[in-house]
Coordinates of C-alpha atoms in Angstrom, one line a residue:
Chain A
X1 CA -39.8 31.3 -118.9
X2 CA -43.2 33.3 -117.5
X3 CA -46.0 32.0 -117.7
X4 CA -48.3 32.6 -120.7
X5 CA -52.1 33.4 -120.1
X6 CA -54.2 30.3 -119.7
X7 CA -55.8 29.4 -123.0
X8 CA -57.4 25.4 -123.6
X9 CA -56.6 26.2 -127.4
X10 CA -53.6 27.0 -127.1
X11 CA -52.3 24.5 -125.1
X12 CA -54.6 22.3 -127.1
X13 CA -52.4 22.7 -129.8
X14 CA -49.2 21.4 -128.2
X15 CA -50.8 18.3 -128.0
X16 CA -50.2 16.2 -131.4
X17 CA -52.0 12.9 -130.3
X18 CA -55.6 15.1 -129.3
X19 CA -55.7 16.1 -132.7
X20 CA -56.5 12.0 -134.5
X21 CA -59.6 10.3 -135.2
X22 CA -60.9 7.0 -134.0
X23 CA -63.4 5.2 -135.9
X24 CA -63.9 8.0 -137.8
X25 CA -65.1 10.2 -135.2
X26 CA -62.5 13.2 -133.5
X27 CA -60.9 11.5 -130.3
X28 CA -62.4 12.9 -127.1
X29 CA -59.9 11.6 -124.5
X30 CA -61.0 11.4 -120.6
X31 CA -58.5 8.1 -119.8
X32 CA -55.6 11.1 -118.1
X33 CA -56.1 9.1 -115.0
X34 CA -54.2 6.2 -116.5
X35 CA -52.4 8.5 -118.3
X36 CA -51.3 11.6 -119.6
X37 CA -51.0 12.7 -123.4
X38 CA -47.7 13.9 -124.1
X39 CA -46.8 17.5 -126.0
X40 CA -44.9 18.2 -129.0
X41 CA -41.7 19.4 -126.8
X42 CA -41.6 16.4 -124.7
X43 CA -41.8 14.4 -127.7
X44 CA -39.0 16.9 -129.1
X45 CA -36.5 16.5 -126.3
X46 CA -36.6 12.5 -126.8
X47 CA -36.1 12.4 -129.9
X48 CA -33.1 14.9 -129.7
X49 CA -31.7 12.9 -127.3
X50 CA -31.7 9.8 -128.9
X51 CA -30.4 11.6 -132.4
X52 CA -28.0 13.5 -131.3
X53 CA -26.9 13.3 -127.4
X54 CA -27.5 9.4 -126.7
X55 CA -24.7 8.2 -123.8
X56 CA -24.4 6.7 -120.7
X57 CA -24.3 8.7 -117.5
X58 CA -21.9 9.1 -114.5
X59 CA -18.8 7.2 -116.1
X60 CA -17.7 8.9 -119.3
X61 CA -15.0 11.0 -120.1
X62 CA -16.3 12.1 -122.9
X63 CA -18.0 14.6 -124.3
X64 CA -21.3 13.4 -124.9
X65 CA -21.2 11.4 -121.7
X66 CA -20.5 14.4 -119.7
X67 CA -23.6 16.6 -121.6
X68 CA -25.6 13.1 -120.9
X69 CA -24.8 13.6 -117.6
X70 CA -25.3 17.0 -117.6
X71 CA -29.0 16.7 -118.8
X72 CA -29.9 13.9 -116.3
X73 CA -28.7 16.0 -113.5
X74 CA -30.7 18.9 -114.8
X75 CA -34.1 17.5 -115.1
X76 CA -33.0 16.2 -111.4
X77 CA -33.2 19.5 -110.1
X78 CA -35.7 21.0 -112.6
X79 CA -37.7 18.4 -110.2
X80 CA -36.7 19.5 -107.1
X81 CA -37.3 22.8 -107.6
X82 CA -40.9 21.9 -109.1
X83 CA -42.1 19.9 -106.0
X84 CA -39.9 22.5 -103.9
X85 CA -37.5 19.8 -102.5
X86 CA -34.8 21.5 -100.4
X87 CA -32.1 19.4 -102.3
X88 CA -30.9 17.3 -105.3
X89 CA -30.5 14.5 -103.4
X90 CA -33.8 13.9 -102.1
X91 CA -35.4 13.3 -105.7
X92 CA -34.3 9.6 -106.9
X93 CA -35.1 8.4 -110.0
X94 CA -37.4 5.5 -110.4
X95 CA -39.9 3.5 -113.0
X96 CA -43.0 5.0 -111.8
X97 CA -45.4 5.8 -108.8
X98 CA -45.4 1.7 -108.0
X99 CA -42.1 1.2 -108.2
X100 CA -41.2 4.3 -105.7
X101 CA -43.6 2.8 -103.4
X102 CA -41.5 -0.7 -103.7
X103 CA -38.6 0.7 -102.8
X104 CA -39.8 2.3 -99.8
X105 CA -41.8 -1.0 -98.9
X106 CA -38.5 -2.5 -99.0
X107 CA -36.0 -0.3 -98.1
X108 CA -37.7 1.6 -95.3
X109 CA -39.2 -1.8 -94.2
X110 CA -35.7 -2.8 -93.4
X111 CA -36.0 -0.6 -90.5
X112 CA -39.3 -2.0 -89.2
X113 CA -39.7 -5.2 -87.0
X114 CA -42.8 -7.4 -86.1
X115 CA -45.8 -5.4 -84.7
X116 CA -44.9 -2.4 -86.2
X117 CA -47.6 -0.8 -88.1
X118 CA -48.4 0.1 -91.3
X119 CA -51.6 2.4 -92.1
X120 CA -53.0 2.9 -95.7
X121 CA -56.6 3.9 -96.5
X122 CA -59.6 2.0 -97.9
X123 CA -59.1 4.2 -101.4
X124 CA -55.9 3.0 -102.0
X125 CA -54.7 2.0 -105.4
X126 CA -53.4 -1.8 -105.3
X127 CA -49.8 -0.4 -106.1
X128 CA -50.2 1.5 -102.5
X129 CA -51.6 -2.0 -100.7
X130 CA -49.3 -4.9 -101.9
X131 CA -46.2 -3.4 -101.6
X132 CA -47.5 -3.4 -97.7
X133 CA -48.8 -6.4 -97.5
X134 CA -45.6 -8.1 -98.9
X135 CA -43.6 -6.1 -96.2
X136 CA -46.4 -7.6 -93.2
X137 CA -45.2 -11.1 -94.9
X138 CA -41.4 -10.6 -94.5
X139 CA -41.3 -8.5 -91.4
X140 CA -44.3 -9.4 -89.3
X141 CA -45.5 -5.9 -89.3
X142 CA -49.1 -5.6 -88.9
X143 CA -51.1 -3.4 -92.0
X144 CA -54.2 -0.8 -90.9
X145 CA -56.8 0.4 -93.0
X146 CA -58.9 4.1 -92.5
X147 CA -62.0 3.4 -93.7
X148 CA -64.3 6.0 -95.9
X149 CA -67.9 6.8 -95.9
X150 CA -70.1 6.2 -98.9
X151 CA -69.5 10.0 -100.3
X152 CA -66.0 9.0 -100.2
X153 CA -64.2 11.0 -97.8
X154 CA -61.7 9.2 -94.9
X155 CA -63.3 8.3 -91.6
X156 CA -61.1 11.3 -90.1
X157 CA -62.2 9.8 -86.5
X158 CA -61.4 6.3 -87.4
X159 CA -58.1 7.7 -88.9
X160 CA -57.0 9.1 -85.1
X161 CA -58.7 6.1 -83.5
X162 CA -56.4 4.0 -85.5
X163 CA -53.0 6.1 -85.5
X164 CA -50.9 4.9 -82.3
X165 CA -47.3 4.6 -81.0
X166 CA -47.1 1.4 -83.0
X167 CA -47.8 3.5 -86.9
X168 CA -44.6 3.5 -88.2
X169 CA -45.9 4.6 -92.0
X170 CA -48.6 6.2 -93.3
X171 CA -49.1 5.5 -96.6
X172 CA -51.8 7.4 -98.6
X173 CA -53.5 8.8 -101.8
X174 CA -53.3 12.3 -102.1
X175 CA -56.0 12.5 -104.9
X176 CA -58.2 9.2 -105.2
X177 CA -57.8 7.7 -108.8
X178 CA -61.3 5.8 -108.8
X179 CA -63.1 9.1 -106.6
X180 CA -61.2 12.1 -107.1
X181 CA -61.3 13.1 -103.5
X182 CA -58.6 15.5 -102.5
X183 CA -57.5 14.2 -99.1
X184 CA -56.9 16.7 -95.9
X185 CA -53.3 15.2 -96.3
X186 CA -51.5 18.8 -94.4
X187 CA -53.5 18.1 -91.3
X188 CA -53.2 14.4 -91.5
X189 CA -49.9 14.5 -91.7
X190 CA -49.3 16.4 -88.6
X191 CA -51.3 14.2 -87.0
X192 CA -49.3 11.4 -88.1
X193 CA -46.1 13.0 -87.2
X194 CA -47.6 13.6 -83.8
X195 CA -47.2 9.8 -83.1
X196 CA -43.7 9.4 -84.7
X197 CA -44.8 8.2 -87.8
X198 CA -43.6 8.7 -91.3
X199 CA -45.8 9.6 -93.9
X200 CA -45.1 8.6 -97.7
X201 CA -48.0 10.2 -100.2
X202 CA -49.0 8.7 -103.6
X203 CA -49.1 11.4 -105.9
X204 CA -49.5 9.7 -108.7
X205 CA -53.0 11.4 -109.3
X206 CA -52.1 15.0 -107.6
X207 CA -48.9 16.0 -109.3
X208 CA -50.6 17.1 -112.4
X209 CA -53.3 18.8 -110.7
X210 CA -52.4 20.4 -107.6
X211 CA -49.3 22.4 -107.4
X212 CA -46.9 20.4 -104.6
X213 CA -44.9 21.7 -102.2
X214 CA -42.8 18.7 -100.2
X215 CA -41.6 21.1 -97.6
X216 CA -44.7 22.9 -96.8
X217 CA -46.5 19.5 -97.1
X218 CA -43.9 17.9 -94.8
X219 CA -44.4 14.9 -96.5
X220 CA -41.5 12.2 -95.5
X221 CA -42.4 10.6 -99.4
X222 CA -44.0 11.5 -101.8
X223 CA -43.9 9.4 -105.1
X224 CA -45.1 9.9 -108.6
X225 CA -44.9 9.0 -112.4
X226 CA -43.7 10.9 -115.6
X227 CA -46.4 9.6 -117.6
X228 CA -49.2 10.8 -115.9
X229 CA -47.8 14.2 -115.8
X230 CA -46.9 14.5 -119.7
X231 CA -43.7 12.7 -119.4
X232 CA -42.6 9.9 -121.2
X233 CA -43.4 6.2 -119.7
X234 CA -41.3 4.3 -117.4
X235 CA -39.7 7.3 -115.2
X236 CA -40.6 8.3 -112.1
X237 CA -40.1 9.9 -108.9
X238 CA -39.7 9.2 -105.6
X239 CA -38.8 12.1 -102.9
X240 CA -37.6 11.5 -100.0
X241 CA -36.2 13.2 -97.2
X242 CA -32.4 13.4 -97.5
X243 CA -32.2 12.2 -93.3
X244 CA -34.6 9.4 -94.1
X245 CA -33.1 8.4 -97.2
X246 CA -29.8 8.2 -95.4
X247 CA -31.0 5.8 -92.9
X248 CA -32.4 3.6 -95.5
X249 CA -30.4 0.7 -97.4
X250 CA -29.9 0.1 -100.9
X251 CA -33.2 -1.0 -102.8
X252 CA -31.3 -2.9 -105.9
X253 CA -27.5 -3.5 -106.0
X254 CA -25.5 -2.9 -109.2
X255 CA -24.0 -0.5 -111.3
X256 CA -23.8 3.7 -110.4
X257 CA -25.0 2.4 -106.6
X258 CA -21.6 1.7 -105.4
X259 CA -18.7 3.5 -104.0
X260 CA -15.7 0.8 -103.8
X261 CA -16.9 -2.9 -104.4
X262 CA -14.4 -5.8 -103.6
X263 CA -15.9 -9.2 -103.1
X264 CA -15.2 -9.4 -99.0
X265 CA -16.9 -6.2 -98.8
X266 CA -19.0 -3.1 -101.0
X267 CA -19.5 0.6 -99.9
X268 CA -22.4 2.6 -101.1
X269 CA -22.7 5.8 -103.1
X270 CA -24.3 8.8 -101.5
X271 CA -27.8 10.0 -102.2
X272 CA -29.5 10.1 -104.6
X273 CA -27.4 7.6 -106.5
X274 CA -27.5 5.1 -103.4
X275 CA -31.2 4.0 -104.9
X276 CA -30.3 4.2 -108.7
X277 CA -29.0 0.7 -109.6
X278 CA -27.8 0.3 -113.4
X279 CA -28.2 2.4 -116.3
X280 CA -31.2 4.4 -115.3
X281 CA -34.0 5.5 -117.9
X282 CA -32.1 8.2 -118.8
X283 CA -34.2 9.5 -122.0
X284 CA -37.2 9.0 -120.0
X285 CA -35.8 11.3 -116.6
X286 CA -34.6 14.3 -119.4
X287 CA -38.1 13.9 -121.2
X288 CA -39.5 14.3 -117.7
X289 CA -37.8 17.5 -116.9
X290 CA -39.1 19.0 -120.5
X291 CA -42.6 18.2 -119.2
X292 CA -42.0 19.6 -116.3
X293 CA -40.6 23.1 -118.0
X294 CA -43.6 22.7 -119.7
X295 CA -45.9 23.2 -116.8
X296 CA -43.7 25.5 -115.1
X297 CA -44.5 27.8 -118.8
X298 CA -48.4 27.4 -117.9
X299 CA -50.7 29.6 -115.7
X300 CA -51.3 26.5 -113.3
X301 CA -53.4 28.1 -111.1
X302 CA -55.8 28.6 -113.9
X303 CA -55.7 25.5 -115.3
X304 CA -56.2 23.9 -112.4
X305 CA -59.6 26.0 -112.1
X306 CA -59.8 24.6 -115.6
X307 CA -60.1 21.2 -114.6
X308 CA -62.2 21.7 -111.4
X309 CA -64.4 23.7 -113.8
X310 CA -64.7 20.4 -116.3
X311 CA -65.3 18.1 -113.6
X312 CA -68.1 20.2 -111.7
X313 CA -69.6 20.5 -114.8
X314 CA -69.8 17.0 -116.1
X315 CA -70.8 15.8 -112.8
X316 CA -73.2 18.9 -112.4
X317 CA -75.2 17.4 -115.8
X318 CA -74.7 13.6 -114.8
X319 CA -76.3 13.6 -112.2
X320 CA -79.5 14.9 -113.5
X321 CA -79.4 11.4 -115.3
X322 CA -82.0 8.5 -114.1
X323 CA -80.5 5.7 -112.9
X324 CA -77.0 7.0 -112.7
X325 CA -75.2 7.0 -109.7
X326 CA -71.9 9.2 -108.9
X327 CA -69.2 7.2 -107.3
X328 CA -67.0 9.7 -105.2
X329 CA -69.2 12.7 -104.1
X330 CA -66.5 14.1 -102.0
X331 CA -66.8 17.7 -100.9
X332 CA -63.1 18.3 -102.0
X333 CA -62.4 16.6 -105.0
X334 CA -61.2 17.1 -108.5
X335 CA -60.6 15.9 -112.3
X336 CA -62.5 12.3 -111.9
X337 CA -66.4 11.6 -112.5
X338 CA -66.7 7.9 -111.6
X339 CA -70.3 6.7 -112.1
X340 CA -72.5 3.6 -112.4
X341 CA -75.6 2.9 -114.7
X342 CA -78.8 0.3 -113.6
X343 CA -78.8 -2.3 -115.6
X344 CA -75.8 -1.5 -117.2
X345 CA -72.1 -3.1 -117.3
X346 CA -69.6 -0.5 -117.2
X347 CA -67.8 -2.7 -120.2
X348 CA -70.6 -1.7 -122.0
X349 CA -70.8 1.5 -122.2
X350 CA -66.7 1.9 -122.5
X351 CA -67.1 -0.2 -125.5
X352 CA -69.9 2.4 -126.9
X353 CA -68.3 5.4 -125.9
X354 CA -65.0 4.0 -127.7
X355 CA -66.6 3.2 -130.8
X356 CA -68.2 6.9 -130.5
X357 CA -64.2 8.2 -130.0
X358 CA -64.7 9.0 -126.2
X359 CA -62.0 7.2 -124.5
X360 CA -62.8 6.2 -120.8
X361 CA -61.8 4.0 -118.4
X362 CA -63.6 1.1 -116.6
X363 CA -63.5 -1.5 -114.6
X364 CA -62.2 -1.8 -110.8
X365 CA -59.4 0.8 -111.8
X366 CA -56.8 -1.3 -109.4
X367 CA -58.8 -0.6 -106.5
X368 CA -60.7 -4.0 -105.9
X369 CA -61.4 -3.2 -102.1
X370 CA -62.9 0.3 -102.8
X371 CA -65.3 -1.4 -105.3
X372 CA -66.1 -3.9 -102.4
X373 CA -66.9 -1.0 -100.4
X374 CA -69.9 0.0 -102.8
X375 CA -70.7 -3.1 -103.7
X376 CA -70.2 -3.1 -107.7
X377 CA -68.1 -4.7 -110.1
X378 CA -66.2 -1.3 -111.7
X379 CA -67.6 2.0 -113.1
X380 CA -67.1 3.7 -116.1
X381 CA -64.5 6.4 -115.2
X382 CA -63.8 10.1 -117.0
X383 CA -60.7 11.8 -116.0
X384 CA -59.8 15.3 -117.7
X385 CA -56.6 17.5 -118.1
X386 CA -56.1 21.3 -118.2
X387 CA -56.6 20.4 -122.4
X388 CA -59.9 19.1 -121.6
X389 CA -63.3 21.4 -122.7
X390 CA -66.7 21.6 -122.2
X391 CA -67.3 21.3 -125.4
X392 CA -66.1 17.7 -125.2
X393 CA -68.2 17.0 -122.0
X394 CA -71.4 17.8 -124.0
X395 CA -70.0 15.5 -126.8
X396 CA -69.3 12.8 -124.3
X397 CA -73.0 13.5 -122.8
X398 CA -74.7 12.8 -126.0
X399 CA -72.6 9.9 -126.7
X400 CA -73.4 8.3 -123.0
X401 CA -76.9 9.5 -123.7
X402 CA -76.6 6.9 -127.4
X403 CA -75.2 4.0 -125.3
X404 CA -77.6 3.8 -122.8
X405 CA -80.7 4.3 -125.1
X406 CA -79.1 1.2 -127.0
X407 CA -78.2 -0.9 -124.1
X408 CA -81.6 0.4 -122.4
X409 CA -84.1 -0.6 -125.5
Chain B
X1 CA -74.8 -26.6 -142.5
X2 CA -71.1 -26.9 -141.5
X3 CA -69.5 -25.0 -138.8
X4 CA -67.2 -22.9 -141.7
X5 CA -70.5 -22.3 -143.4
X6 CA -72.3 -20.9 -139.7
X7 CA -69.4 -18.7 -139.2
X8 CA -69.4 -17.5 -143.1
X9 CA -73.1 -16.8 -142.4
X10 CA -72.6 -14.6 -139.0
X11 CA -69.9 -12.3 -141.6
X12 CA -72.9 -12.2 -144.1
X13 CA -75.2 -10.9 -141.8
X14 CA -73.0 -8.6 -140.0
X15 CA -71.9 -7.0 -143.8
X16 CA -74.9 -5.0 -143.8
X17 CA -73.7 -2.6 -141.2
X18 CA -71.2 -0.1 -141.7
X19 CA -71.6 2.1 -138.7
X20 CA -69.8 0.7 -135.6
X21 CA -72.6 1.9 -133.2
X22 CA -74.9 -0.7 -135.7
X23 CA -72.7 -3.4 -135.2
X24 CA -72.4 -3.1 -132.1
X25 CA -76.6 -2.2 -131.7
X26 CA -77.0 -5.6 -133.4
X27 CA -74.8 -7.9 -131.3
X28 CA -76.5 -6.4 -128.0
X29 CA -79.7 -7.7 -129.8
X30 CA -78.0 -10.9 -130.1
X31 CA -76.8 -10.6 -126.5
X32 CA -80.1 -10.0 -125.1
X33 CA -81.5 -13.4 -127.3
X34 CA -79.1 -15.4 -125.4
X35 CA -81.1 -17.8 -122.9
X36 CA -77.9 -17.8 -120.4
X37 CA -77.6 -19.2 -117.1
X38 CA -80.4 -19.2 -114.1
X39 CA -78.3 -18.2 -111.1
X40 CA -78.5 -21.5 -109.7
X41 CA -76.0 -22.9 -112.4
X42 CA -73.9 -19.6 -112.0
X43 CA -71.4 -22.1 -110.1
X44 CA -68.1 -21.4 -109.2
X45 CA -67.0 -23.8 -111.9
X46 CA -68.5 -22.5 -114.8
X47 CA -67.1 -19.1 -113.8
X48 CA -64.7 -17.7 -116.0
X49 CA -63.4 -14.0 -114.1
X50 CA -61.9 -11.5 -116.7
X51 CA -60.9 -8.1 -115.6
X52 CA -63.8 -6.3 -117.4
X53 CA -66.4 -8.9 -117.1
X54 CA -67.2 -12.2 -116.3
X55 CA -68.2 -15.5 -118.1
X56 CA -69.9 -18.7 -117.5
X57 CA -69.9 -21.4 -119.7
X58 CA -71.4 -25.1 -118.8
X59 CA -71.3 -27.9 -121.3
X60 CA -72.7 -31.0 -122.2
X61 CA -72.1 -34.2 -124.4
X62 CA -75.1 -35.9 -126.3
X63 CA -74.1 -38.5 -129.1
X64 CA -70.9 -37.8 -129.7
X65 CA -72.2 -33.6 -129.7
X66 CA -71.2 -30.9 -127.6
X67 CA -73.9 -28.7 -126.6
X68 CA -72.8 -25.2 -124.6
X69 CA -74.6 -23.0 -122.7
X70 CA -73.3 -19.8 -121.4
X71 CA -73.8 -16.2 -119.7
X72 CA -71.9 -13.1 -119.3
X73 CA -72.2 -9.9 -117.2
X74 CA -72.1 -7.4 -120.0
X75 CA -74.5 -7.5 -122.5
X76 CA -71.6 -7.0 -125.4
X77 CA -69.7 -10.0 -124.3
X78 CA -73.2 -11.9 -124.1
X79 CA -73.6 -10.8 -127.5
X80 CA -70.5 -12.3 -128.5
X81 CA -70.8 -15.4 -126.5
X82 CA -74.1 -16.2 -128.8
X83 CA -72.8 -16.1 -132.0
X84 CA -69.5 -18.7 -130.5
X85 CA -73.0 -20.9 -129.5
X86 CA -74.4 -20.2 -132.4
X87 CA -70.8 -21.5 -134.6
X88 CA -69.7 -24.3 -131.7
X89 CA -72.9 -25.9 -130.1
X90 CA -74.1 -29.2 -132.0
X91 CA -70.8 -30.2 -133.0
X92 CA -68.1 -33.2 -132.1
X93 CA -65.2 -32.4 -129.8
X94 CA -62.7 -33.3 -133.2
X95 CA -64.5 -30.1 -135.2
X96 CA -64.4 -28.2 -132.4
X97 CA -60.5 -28.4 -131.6
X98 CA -60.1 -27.9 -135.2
X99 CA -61.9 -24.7 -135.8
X100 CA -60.5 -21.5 -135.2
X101 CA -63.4 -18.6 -134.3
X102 CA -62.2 -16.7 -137.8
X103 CA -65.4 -14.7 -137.9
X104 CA -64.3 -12.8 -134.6
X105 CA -61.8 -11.3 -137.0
X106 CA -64.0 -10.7 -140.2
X107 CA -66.6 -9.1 -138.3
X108 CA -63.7 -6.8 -136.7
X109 CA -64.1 -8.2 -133.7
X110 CA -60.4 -9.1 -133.2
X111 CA -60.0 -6.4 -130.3
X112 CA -63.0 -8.8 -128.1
X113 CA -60.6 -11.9 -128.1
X114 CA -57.1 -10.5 -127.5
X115 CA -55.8 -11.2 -124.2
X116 CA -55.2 -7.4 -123.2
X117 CA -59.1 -6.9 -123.1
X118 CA -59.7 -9.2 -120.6
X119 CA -63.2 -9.6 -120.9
X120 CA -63.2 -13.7 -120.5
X121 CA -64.3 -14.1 -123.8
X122 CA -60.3 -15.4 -124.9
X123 CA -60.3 -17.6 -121.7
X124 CA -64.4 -19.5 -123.1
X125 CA -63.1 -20.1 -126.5
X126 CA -60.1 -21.8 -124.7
X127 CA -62.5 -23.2 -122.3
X128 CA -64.7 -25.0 -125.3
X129 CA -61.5 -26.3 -127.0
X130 CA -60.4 -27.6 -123.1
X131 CA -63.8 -29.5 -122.6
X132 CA -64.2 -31.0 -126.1
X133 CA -60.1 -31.9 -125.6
X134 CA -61.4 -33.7 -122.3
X135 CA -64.4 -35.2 -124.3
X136 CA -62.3 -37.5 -126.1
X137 CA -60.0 -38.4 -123.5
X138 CA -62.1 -38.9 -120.3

């Protein structure tokens, strides 16, 4: 399928869920950080499956098993080819961005042994710090932070100061989910090869935004959900290279993991079905692929100057605003305003803006340590997608512009 | 006035609006009316943490009464926090454990006190019905 001329309308239109009212008023969403809205043929292909092609995978002789399986195995390399894996088996099924990083935390962290380092970044999302942290309990490994300056931007010189012979992982964001900053992850991740170690990206903000490229990255993970890019809930992906992955044992034991199982001793399936335990989400990885067809039938390049477009220009008229500060003023960044308010709670203002239809996020958006960093409790957070518009900015504008004139009288 | 009758008032006076963005101006008014805490009493104790905002709630027993007196962070759940005052303060620990906030839900509220929101407000009301549980069994 070629791609069709960029067009917010009509892509608008795909979108059943952008099309309801909330108290009365025509939903504005800005919450695609947390997550995505999902269109008509996503929604399609799940429901089809369920209907009509609804059986387990791998094991069946039968017909609808084998088309099951057929399907599963598609959107597996529908995938691949997306994030420009070199094969099949580097693209495992998993719940989502947090549980991909759990099973490398695990897994990988077999391989590790006391002293061994772990680096992550002071932006991290808690899904990308516990998972470490728990590994520093079992193993004895030792967990590094880069730290950012107040624009929000990594401390590029702390980051080499801190990289040694004793980095075994590098575990970043690729986009921020609190800031928005794009991070330099192609040179950092030379760098970090440079001393041996293995780099594993969370990409559970950059997938839908940037168009990813695993091999060109050179990436040795790189994890994501389904949900935040269109798909249904509870898929996601973990990539992984296939000589990486090999060295690694099994995350979860059960079902479809296996090769021969007696009780003195089991063997292990090859990639990638070595890390898919059980019945997987089946419905959820086929609904996955659909999205992904979906953006492969997009001018992505456009709508990614879409969404730079939206954010530059919400931020642009924000920050004429007195008393409002900007959280994440990175040179490079893209689809997040983040802000704070004097004198005002973020709760607050979420709670107007909601009753005014505008759906935001706020709070510490899991990233209790980068709030530390600037010293406040959460911010009020507006995320857009390539289905976002100005036109919606401006409404959200006059709405903020209600709340604080409430909250300020 | 009984405590069903306080709590039947706060739905009369909130029946007037019929614009969210009035309901919510008023209960900001209501928020802003609320004495709260000097930061000296802001103790660790009193502190109830939600994910959205925090809470602080100090009580005290005089003749058989319970007395609150609380703060909040945002000026919404502060709001909130002075109409549960307004329907708990000045009444015995017994009333108290049997009265269920049912003006929350009338007002249309309900959202404010579910566990998902997180705001702290679930955790006070629990709080109030904790401390006038420990009032009667010291």
């Amino acid at each position: 399928m070629g791609a069709s001329p960029f067009s917010v309308q009509a892509i608008r239109d795909q979108f059943p869920a952008l099309r309801q009212q909330v108290y009365g008023k025509q939903l504005i969403y800005f919450d695609n950080g947390a997550t995505s809205q999902k269109p008509q043929v996503v929604l399609d292909t799940l429901k089809q499956y369920y209907a009509l092609e609804n059986a387990n995978i791998h094991r069946g002789v039968h017909y609808l098993s084998q088309q099951a399986t057929t399907a599963y195995e598609q959107a597996r390399r529908t995938i691949q080819s997306y994030i420009r894996a070199k094969s099949p088996d580097e693209i495992i099924f998993t719940k989502g961005t947090t549980d991909a990083i759990n099973l490398v935390a695990y897994s990988f962290g077999e391989l590790l042994k006391a002293g061994d380092e772990i680096l992550i970044t002071a932006m991290e999302h808690h899904s990308n710090i516990v998972p470490w942290q728990l590994l520093c309990e079992r193993k004895g490994c030792v967990l590094k932070v880069v730290p950012i300056s107040k624009k929000g931007e990594l401390d590029l010189v702390a980051f080499e100061e801190l990289l040694s012979e004793k980095t075994k992982l590098f575990a970043l964001t690729h986009i921020s989910n609190t800031l928005g900053t794009i991070n330099p992850v192609q040179s950092l991740i030379q760098k970090a090869h440079q001393v041996g170690a293995k780099v594993l990206l969370d990409g559970a903000q950059s997938i839908q935004h940037l168009t990813i490229d695993v091999k060109a990255l050179n990436c040795d993970f790189y994890a994501f959900s389904g949900h935040k890019v269109f798909g249904p809930t509870g898929i996601g992906i973990l990539y992984g290279k296939e000589e990486i992955l090999e060295k690694m044992p099994p995350y979860q034991g059960g079902g479809d993991m296996i090769a021969k199982v007696t009780f003195e001793r089991t063997t292990y399936n090859t990639l990638p079905f070595k890390f898919e335990a059980g019945t997987p989400h089946i419905a959820g990885a086929i609904g996955l692929g659909s999205a992904i067809e979906f953006l492969n039938s997009l001018d992505l390049e456009a709508a990614a100057a879409h969404e730079l477009e939206l954010t530059k220009y919400a931020q642009g008229i924000l920050d004429t605003f007195e008393g409002l500060h900007i959280i994440g003023e990175a040179k490079n960044k893209t689809s997040v305003v983040s802000f704070t308010i004097d004198n005002m709670h973020p709760f607050d203002l979420g709670t107007l803006l909601d009753k005014q239809g505008i759906a935001v996020r706020t709070g510490h958006h899991c990233t209790q340590p980068l709030m530390d960093f600037f010293g406040i409790p959460g911010t009020v957070r507006a995320s857009f997608a390539f289905y976002n518009t100005k036109a919606e900015i401006d409404t959200f504008v006059a709405a903020l512009e209600r709340s604080m004139q409430i909250l300020g009288a | 006035m009984t405590i069903q009758e306080k709590q039947q008032d706060l739905i009369d006076e909130f029946s007037i609006y019929e614009d969210w963005m009035d309901k919510y101006e008023y209960i900001i008014e209501l928020g802003k009316a609320v004495k709260g805490l000097s930061e000296a009493h802001k103790t660790k104790d009193k502190l109830i943490e939600g994910c959205q905002s925090n809470v602080w709630l100090a009580c005290t027993l005089q003749d058989g009464k319970m007395f609150f007196e609380a703060d909040a962070d945002a000026i919404i759940t502060k709001g909130i926090i002075g109409m549960l005052l307004q329907v708990y303060n000045g009444e015995t620990p017994q009333t108290i454990l049997q009265t269920e906030p049912f003006f929350i839900d009338a007002i249309g509220l309900t959202e404010h006190l579910s566990p998902t929101r997180a705001n702290g407000l679930l955790s006070m009301v629990k709080r109030i019905k904790t401390e006038a549980l420990q009032s009667l069994n010291p």
